[in-house]
Coordinates of C-alpha atoms in Angstrom, one line a residue:
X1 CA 112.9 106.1 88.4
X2 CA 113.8 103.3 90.8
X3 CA 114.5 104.3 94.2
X4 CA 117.2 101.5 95.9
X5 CA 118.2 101.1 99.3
X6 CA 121.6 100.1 100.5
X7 CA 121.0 98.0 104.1
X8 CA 124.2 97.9 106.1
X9 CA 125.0 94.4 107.3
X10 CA 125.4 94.9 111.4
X11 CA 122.6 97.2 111.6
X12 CA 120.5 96.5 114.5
X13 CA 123.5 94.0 116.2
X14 CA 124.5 94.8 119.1
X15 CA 128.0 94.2 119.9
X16 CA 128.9 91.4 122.5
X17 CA 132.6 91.9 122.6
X18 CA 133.6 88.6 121.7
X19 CA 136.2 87.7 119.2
X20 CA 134.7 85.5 115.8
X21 CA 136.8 82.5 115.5
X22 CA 139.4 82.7 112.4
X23 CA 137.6 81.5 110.0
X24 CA 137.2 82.0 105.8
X25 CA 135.6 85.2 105.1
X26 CA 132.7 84.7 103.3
X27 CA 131.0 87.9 101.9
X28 CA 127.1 87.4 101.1
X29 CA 125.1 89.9 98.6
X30 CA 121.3 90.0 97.9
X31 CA 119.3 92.0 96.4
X32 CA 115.6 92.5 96.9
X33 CA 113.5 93.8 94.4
X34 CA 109.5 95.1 95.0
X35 CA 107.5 95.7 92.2
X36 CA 105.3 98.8 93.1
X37 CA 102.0 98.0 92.8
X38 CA 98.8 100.3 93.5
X39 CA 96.1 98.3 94.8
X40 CA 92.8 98.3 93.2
X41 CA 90.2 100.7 94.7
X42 CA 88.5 99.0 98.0
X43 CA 85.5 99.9 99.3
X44 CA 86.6 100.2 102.7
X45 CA 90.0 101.8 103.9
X46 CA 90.2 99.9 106.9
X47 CA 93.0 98.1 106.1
X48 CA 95.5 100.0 104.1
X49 CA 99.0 98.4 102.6
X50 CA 101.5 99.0 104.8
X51 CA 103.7 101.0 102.0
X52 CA 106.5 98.9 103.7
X53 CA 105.3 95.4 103.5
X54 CA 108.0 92.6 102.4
X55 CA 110.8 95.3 103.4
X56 CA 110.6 95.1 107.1
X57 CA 111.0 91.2 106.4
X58 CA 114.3 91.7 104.4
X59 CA 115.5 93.8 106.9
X60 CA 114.9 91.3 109.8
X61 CA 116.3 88.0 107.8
X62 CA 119.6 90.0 107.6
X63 CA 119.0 91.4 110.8
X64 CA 118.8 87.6 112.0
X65 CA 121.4 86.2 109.2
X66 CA 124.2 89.0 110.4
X67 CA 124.0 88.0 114.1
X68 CA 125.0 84.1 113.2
X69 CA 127.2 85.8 109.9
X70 CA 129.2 87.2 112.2
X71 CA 131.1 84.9 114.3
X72 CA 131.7 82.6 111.6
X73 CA 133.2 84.8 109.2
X74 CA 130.1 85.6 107.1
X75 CA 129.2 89.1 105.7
X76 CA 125.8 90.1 104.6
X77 CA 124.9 92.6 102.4
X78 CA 121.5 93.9 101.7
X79 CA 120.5 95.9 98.2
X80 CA 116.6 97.1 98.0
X81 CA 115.6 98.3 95.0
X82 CA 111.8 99.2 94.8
X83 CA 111.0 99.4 90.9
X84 CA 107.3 101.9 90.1
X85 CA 104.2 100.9 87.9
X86 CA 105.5 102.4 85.6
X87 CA 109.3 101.5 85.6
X88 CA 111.3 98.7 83.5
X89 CA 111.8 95.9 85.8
X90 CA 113.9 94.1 83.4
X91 CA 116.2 96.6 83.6
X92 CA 116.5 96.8 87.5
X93 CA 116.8 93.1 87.3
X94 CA 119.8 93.6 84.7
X95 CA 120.9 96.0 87.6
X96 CA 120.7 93.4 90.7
X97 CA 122.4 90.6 88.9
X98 CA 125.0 92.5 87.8
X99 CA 126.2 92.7 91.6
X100 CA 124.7 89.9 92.9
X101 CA 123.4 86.3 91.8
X102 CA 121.0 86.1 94.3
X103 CA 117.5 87.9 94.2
X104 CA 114.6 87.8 96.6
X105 CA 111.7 89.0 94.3
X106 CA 108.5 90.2 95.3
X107 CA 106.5 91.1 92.4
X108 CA 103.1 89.7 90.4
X109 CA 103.8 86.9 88.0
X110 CA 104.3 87.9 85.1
X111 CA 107.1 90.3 86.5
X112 CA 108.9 86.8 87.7
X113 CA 109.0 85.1 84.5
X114 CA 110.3 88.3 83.1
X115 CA 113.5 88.1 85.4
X116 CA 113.6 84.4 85.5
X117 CA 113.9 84.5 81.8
X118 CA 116.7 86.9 81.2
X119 CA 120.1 85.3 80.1
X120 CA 122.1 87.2 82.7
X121 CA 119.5 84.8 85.0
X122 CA 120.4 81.4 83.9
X123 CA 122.9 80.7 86.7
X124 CA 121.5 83.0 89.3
X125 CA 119.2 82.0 92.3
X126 CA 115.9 83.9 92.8
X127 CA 113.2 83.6 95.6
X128 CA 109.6 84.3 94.9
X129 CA 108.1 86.1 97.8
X130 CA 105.0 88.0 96.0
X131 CA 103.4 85.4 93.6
X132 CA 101.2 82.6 94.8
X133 CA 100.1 81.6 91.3
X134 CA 99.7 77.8 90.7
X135 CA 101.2 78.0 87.7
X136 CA 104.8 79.1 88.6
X137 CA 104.8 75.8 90.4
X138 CA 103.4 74.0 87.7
X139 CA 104.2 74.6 84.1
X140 CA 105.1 77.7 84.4
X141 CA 107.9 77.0 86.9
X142 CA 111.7 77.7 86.6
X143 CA 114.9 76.0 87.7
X144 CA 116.1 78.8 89.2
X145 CA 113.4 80.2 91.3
X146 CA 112.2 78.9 94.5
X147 CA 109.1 79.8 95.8
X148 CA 108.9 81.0 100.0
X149 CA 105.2 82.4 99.6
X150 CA 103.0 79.6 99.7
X151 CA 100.8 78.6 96.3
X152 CA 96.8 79.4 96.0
X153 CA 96.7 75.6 96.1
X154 CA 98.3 75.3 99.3
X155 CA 96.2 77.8 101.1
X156 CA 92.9 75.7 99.4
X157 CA 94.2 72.5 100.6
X158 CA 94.1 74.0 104.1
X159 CA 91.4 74.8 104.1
X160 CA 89.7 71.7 102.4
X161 CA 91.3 69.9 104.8
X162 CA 89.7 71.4 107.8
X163 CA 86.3 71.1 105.8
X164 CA 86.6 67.5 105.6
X165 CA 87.2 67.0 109.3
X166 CA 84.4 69.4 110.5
X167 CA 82.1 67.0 107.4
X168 CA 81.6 70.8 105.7
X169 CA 80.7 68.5 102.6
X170 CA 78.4 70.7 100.7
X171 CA 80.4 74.2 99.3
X172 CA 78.8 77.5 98.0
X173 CA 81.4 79.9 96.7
X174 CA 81.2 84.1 96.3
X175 CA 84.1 85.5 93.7
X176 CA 84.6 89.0 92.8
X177 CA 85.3 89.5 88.8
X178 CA 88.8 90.3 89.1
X179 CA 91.3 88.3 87.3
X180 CA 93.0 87.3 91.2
X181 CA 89.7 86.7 92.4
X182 CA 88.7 84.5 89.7
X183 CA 92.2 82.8 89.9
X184 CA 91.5 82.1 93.7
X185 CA 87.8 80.8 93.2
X186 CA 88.8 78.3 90.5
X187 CA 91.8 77.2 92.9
X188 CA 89.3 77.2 95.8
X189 CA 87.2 74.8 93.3
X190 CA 89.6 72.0 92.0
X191 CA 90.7 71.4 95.9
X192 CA 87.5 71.0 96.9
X193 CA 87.0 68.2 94.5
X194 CA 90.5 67.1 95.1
X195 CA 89.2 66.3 98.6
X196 CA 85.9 64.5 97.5
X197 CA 83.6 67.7 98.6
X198 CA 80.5 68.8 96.8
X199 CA 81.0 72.0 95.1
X200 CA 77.4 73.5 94.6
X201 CA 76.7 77.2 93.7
X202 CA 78.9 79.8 92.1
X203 CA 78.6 83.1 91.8
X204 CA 80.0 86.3 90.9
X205 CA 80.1 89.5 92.8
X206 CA 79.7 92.4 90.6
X207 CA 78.3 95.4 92.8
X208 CA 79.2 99.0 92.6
X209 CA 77.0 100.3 95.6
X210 CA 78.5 101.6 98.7
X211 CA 78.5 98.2 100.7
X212 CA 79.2 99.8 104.1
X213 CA 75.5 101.4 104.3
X214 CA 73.8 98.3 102.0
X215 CA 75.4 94.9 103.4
X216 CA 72.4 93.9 105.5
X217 CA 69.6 94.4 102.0
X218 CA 71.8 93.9 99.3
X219 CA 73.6 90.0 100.6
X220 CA 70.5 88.3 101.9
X221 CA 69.1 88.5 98.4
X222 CA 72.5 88.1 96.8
X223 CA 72.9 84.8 98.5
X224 CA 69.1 83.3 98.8
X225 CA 69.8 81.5 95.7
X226 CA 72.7 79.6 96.3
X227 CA 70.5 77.3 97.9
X228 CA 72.1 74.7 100.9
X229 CA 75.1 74.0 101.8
X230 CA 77.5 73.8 104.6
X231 CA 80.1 76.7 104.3
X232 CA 80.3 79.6 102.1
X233 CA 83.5 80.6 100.4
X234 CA 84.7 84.2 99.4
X235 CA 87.0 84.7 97.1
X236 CA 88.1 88.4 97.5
X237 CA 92.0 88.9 96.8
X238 CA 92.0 92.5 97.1
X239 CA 90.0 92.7 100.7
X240 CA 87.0 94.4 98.7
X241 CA 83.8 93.1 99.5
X242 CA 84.7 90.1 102.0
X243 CA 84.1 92.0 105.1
X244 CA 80.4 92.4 104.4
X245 CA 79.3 88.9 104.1
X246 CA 79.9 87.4 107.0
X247 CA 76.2 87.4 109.1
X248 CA 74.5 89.2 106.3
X249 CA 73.9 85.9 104.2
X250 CA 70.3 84.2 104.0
X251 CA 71.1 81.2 105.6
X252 CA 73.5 81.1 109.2
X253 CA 76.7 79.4 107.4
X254 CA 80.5 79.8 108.1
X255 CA 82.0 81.7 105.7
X256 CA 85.2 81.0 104.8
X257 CA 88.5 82.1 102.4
X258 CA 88.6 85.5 102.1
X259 CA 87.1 86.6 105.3
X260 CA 86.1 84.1 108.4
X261 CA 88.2 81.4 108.4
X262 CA 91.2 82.0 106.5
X263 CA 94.5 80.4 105.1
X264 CA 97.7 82.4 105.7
X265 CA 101.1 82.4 105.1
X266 CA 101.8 84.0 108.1
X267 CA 99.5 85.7 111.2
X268 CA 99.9 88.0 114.4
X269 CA 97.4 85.3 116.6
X270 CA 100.2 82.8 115.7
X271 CA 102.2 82.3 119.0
X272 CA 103.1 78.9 119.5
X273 CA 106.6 76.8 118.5
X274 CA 108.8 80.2 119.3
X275 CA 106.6 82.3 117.1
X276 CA 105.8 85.3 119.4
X277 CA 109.7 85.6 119.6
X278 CA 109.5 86.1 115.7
X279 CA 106.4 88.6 115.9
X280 CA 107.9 90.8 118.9
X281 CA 111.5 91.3 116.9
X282 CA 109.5 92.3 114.2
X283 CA 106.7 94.5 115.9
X284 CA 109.8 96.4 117.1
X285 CA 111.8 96.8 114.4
X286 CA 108.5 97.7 111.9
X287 CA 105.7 99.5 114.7
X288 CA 103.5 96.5 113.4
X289 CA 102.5 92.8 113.1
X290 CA 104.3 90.6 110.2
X291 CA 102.7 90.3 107.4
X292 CA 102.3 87.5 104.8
X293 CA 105.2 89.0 102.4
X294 CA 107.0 90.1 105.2
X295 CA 107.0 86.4 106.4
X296 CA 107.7 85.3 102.7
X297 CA 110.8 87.6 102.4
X298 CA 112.4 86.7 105.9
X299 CA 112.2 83.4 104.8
X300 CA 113.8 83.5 102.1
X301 CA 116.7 85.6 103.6
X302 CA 116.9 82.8 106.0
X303 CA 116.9 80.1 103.6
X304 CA 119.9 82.0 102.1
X305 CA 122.2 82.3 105.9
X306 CA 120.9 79.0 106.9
X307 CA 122.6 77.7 103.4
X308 CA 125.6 80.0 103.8
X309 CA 126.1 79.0 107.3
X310 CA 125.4 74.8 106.1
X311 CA 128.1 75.2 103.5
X312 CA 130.6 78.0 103.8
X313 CA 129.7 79.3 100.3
X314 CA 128.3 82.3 98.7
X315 CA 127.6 81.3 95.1
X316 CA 124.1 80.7 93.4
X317 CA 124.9 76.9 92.7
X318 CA 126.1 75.3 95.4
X319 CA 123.3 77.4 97.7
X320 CA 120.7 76.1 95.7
X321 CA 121.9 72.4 95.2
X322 CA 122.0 72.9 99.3
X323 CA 118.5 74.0 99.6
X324 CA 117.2 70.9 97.2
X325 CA 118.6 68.6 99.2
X326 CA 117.9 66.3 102.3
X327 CA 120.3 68.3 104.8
X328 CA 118.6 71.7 104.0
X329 CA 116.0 73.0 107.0
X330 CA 114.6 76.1 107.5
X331 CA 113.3 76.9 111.2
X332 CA 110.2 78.6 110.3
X333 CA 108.2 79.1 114.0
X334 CA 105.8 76.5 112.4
X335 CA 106.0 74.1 114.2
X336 CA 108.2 71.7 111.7
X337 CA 111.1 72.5 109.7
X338 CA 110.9 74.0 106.3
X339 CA 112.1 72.3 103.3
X340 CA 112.1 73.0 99.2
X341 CA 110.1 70.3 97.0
X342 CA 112.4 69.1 94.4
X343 CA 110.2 68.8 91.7
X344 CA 109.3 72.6 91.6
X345 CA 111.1 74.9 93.8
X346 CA 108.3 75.3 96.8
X347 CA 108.8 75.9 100.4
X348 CA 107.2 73.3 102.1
X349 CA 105.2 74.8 105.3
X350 CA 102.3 74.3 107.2
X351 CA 99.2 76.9 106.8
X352 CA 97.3 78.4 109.6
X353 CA 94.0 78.5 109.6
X354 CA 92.5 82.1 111.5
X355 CA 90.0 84.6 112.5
X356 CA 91.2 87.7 113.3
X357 CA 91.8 87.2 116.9
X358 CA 92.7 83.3 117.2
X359 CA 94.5 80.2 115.4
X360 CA 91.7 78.4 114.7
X361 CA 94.0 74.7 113.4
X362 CA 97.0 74.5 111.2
X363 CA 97.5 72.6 108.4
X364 CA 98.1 69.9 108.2
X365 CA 95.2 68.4 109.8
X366 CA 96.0 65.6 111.6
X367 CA 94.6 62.3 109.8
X368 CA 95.7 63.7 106.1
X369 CA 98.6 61.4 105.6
X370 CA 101.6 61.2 103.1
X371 CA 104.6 58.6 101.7
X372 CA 106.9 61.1 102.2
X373 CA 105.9 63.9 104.5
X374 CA 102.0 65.0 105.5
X375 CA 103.7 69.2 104.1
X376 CA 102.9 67.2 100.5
X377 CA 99.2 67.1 101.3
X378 CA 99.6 70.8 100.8
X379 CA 99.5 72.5 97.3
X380 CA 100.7 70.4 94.1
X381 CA 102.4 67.2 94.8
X382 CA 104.6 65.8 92.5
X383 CA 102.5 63.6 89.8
X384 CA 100.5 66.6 89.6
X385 CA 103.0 69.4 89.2
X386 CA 103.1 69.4 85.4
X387 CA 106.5 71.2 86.6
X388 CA 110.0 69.7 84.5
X389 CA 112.5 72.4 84.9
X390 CA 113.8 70.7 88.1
X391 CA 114.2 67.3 86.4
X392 CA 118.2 68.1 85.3

């Protein structure tokens, strides 16, 4: 059954004794909605799930939200529903909408276009913070759902981008044989040739044996045949077997994607334009570091107070016409404000680029240059969106 979760709107705000100004009351409801999903068997537990990863982020955008809400008349309320494997997310959709128009969502694709596609939808707004799928921003996309979780394509771009200016020109690429993997690896393949790079050997990974005791005999052979090149990819969505390549493979190459050098939505070594403010709330209100859907799900609770606060509204419409336009910013401790792509509902927003204990660059890179703002270098770009839902 589904298990919601009623967050109050001052929690964690302290009082300053001063009076908010008289203004229009203006009473705010959202609703966020997790698909449950069991990750696939690993083979190391290293890194487990954190069981509540895109929650904490909910719970510090209305954290953030309620302390501005407040003294201009604004009231924020918080529904969490979290819906099982095996439970009918249509229905707790059905459930959310009928209290609220707007949803932040974080659950796989095809879950999205279910909700997206039900009538009591049509006029509501809903925020992707789970799905990085091309397609949803391609010809899979819908009017009403914007996307704060950066695309596959974006993260490639990234990293394509930093390729190009280290002269990485020659690519070898690992992919596991899972349908995200594969996703990933062809996504991590049309960039490269987006950006003029030589794409060279591809192959899949397919082993069963117990990598933590045969890394150093089984990848030297695995990769002898993959013959030159200048950086190896991994493409490794579920954290599998990405760990084990790096200085196991037959030639001394970077490795890059999955493990090395990776794109991220969000990252505890980024510190810079106000972001350790951002990680220390967090830290302690959650007892650890943000998280990529944590940082997808504050920022769409932001987008929806920074929108409320811009207009003095509530309803799904006028938020949403508010967001698509010039005036709309998000500050997103990125360095540059955040902003929505017309054309298909994405947050624009720059990508770091990190090991585990260092920002390495962020995209991006300086030198990549655009009409209308360098953020469109990033991901799919309007002649190549395929996306016309946002055309009306």
């Amino acid at each position: 059954m589904l298990r919601t979760r009623l967050a109050c709107a001052f929690c964690g705000v302290l009082a300053l004794g001063l009076a908010a100004p008289a203004l229009a009351q203006v009473n705010v409801d959202i609703h966020y909605i997790k698909q449950v999903v069991t990750p696939p068997p690993t083979l190391s537990n290293l890194d487990p799930i954190p069981e509540d990863l895109g929650v904490r982020g909910a719970e510090l955008g209305l954290e953030d939200n309620t302390t501005t809400g407040r003294f201009l008349g604004q009231t924020y309320r918080l529904t969490m529903t979290d819906v099982p494997e095996d439970g009918d997310f249509a229905a707790a959709v059905r459930a959310a909408l009928a209290e609220s128009a707007l949803l932040v969502i974080d659950a796989p694709m095809a879950q999205l276009l279910e909700a997206a596609d039900l009538p009591e939808a049509a006029e509501a707004l809903l925020f992707n913070a789970g799905a990085a799928d091309v397609a949803l921003r391609a010809d899979q996309c819908r009017a009403q759902v914007l996307h704060t979780i950066p695309s596959y394509a974006m993260k490639a771009d990234a990293l394509m981008q930093f390729f190009v200016a280290r002269r990485w020109d020659e690519i070898a690429l690992i992919a596991g044989d899972r349908a995200e993997d594969v996703a990933w690896a062809d996504t991590l393949e049309t960039s490269a040739r987006k950006f003029g790079l030589t794409f060279g050997a591809r192959k899949t990974w397919a082993f069963d044996a117990d990598m933590r005791r045969n890394a150093s005999q089984e990848v030297p052979l695995f990769t002898q045949d993959l013959g030159d090149y200048d950086v190896l990819l991994v493409a490794d969505a579920a954290d599998d077997f990405a760990r084990y390549i790096s200085y196991n493979t037959w030639r001394p190459r970077p490795v890059a994607g999955s493990e090395g050098l990776r794109p991220v939505t969000w990252h505890r070594v980024v510190e810079a334009w106000g972001a350790a403010q951002l990680q220390s709330r967090f830290e302690d209100l959650a007892g650890r570091p943000m998280l990529d859907r944590d940082y997808a799900v504050w920022a769409a609770m932001r987008a929806i107070g920074e929108a409320v606060t811009r207009t003095g509204a509530a309803d799904a419409a006028t938020l949403r016409s508010y967001m698509l336009s010039d005036a709309f910013e998000l500050a997103g401790f990125k360095g540059r404000p955040l902003t929505f792509r017309t054309w298909n509902g994405q947050l624009r927003q720059p990508i770091p680029l990190v090991h585990e204990r260092a920002l390495v660059a962020q995209a991006p890179l300086e030198g990549f240059l655009h009409q209308r703002t360098e953020l469109d270098t990033l991901g799919l770009d309007q002649p190549e969106s395929g996306c016309t839902a946002f055309e009306n």
